[in-house]
Tab-separated table of C-alpha atoms and ligand atoms in Angstrom:
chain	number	residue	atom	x	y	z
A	1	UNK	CA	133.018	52.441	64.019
A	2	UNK	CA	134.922	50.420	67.072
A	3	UNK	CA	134.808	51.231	70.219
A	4	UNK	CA	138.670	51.886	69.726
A	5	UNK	CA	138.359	54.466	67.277
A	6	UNK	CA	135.837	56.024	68.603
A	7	UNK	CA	137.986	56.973	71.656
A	8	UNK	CA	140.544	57.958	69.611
A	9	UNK	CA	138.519	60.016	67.497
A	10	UNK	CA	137.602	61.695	71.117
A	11	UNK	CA	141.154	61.883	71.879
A	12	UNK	CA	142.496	63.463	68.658
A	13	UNK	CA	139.683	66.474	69.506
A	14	UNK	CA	141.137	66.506	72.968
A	15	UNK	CA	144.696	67.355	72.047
A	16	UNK	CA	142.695	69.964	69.258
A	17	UNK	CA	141.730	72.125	71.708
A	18	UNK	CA	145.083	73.203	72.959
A	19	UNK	CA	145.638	76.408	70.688
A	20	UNK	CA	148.639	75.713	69.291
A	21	UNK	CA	147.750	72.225	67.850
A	22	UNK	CA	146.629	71.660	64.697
A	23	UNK	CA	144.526	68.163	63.385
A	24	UNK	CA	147.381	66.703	62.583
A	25	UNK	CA	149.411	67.467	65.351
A	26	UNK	CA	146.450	65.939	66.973
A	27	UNK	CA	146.310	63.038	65.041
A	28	UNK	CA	150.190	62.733	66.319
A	29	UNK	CA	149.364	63.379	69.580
A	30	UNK	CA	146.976	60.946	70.181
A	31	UNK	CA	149.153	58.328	68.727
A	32	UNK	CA	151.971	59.486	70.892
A	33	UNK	CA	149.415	59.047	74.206
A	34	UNK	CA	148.252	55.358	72.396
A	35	UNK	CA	151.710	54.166	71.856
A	36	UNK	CA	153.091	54.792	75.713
A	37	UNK	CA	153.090	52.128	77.999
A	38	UNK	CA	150.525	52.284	80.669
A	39	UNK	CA	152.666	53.131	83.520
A	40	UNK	CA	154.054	56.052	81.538
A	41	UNK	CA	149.846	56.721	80.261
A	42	UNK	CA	148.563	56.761	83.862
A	43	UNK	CA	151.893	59.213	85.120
A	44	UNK	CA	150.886	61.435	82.384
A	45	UNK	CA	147.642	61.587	83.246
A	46	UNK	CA	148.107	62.149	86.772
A	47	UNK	CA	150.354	64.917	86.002
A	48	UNK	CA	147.303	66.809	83.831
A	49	UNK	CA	144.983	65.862	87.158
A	50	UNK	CA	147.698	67.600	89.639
A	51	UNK	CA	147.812	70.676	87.294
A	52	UNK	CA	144.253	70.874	86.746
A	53	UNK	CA	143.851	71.442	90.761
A	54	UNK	CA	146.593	73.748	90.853
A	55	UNK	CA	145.996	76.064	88.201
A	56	UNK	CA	143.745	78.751	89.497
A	57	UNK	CA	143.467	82.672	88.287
A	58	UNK	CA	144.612	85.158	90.395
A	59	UNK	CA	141.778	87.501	91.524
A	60	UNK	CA	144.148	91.128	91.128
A	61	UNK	CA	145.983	90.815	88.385
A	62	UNK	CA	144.960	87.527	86.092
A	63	UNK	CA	147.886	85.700	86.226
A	64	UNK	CA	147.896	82.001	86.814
A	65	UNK	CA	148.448	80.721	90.499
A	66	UNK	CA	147.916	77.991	92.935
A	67	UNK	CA	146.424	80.757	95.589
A	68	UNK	CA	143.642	83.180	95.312
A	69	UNK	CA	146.180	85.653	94.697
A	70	UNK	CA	149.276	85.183	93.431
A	71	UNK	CA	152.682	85.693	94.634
A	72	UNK	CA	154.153	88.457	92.810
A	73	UNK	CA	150.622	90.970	94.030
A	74	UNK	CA	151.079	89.659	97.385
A	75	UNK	CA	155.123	90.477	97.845
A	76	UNK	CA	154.934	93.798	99.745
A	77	UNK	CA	158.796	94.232	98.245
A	78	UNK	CA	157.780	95.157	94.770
A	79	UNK	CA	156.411	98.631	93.832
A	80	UNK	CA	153.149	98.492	94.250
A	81	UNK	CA	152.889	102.264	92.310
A	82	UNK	CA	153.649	100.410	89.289
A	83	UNK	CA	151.196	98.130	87.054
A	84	UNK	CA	152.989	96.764	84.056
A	85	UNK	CA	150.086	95.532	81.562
A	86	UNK	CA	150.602	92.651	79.006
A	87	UNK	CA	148.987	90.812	76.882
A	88	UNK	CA	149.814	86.866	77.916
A	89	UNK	CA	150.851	84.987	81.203
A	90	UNK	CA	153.803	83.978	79.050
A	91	UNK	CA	154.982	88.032	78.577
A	92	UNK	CA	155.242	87.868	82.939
A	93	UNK	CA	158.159	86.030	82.671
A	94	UNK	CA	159.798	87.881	79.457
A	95	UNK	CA	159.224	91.469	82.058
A	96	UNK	CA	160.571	89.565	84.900
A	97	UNK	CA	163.937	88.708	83.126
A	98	UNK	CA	164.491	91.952	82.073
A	99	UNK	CA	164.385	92.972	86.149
A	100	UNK	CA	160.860	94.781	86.582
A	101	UNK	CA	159.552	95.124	90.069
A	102	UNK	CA	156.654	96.601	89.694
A	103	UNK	CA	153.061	94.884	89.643
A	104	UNK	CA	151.774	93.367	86.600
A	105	UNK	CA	148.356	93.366	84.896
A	106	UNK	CA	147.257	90.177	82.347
A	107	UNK	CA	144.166	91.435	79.822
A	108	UNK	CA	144.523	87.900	78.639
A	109	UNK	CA	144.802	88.685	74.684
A	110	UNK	CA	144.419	91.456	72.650
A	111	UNK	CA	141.377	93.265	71.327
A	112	UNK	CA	140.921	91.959	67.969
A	113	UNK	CA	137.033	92.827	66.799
A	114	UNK	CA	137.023	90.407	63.411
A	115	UNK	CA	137.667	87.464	66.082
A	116	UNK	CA	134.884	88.677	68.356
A	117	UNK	CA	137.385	90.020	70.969
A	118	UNK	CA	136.050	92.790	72.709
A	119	UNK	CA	137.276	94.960	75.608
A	120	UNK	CA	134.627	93.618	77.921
A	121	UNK	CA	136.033	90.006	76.347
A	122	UNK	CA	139.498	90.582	77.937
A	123	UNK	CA	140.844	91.742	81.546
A	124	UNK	CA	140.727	95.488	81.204
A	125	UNK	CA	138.331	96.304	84.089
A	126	UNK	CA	140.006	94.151	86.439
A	127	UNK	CA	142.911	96.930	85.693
A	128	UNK	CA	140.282	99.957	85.777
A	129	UNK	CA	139.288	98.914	89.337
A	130	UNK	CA	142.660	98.834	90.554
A	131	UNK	CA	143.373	101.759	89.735
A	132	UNK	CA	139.970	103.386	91.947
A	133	UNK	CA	142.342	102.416	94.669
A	134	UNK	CA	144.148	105.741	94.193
A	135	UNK	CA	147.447	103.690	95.233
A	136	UNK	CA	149.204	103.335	91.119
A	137	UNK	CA	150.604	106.424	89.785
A	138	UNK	CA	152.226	104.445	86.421
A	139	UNK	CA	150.884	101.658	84.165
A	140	UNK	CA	153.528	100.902	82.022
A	141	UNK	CA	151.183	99.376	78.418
A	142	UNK	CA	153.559	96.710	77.256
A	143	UNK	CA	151.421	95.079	74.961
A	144	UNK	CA	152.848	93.490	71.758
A	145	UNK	CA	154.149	96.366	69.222
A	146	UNK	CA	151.641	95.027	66.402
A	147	UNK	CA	149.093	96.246	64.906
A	148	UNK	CA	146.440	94.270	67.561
A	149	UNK	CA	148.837	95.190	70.191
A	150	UNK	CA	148.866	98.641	69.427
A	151	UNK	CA	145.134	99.491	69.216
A	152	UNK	CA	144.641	97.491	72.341
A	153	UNK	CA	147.202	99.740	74.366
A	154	UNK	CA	145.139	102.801	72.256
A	155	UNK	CA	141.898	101.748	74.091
A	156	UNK	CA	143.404	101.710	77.045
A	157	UNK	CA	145.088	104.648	76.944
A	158	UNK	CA	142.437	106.647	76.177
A	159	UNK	CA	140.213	104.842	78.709
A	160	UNK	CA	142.930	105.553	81.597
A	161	UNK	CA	143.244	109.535	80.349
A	162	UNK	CA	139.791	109.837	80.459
A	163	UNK	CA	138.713	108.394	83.988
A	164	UNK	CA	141.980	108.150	85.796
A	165	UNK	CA	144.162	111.566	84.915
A	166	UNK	CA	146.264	111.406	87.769
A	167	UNK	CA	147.816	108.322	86.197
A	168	UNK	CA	150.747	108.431	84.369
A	169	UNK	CA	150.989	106.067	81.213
A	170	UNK	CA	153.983	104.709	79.376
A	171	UNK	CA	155.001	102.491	77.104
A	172	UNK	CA	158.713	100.842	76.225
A	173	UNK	CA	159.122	101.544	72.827
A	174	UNK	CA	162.589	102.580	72.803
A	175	UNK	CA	164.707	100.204	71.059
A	176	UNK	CA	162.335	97.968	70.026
A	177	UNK	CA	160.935	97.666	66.394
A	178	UNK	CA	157.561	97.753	65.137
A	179	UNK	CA	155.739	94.159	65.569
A	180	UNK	CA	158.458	93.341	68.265
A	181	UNK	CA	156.427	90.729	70.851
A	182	UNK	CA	157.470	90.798	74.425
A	183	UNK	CA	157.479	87.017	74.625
A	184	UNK	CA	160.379	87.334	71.772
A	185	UNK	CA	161.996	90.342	72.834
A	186	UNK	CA	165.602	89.446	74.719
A	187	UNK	CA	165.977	90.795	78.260
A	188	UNK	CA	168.528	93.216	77.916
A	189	UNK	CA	166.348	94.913	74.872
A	190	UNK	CA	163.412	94.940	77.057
A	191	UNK	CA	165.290	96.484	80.252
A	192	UNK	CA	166.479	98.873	77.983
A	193	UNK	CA	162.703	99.570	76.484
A	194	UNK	CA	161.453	99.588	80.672
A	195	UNK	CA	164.166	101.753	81.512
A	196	UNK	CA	164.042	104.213	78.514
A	197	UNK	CA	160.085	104.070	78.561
A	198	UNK	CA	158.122	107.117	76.986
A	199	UNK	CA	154.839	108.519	77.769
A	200	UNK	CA	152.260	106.991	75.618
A	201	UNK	CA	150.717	109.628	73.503
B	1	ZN	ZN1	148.371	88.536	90.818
């Protein structure tokens, strides 16, 4: 094998490890990168080394940042009483539209056990610790309304009823249908579902 293909066999994995890519999106991909001219090639791939530096994990909550701790734990205007839990970064942005402005807690997936995911796999202690602070009196579990989604909230449920009972725990059900996922759910729905949210039982 060239040298050539080779390197684009490398390249085709590269663009496989994103998730949401499959081999022959890869395959596409890499042709895509191949095909630019270099000015456009070398932008690109300063862009990817710029983001790289940038993207770091916040230490409270698990979100992505560019600081140690990210900007929506450190504003002192948002309720700090609250802790809205979700599965994905991407579901932050779905709870902002609707108008939360409370605090927010990433697990970073679901529990799924046939994949390997575990509870000790996924951000759920981080959330256990911050609530020994005494300071949250509501975590809101707005996980996906799935079947994974579902029996993640469960766990924690049960986890925060047993060690924490002080805390109160909800979840926004109301109004939205069984496998809704907050990613997909549109903000008025999902204020509606914050604002109408029910004690998880
Ligand atoms: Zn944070």
């Amino acid at each position: 094998m060239s040298n050539f293909y080779f390197c684009l066999e490398r390249l085709k994995e590269a663009f496989y490890t994103l998730p949401s890519v499959t081999p022959k999106y890869a395959a596409k991909l890499a042709s895509d990168f191949i095909k630019l001219p270099p000015e456009s090639r070398k932008k690109l791939l300063e862009e990817l080394r710029e983001a790289e530096g940038s993207i770091r994990v916040c230490s409270v909550c698990g979100n992505y940042s560019s600081e140690e701790i990210c900007d929506i734990c450190s504003d002192k205007e948002r309720n700090a009483a609250i802790i809205c839990v979700v599965e994905e970064v991407m579901d932050v942005s779905s709870v902002e539209e609707a108008g939360f402005n409370g605090k927010y807690h990433i697990l970073g997936g679901r529990i799924d056990p046939l994949n390997k995911i575990l509870p000790e796999n996924l951000n759920i202690d981080g959330l256990f610790k911050r609530l020994e602070g005494g300071a949250v009196e509501e975590v809101i579990l707005a996980t996906n309304l799935n079947r994974k989604g579902i029996a993640t909230a469960r766990y924690i449920y049960n986890e925060i009823a047993r060690r924490f009972a002080n805390v109160k725990i909800s979840h926004p059900a109301h109004g939205l249908s069984e496998g809704s996922e907050i990613i997909y759910v549109n903000a008025h729905t999902l204020k509606e579902a914050l604002d109408g949210r029910r004690s998880f039982e």
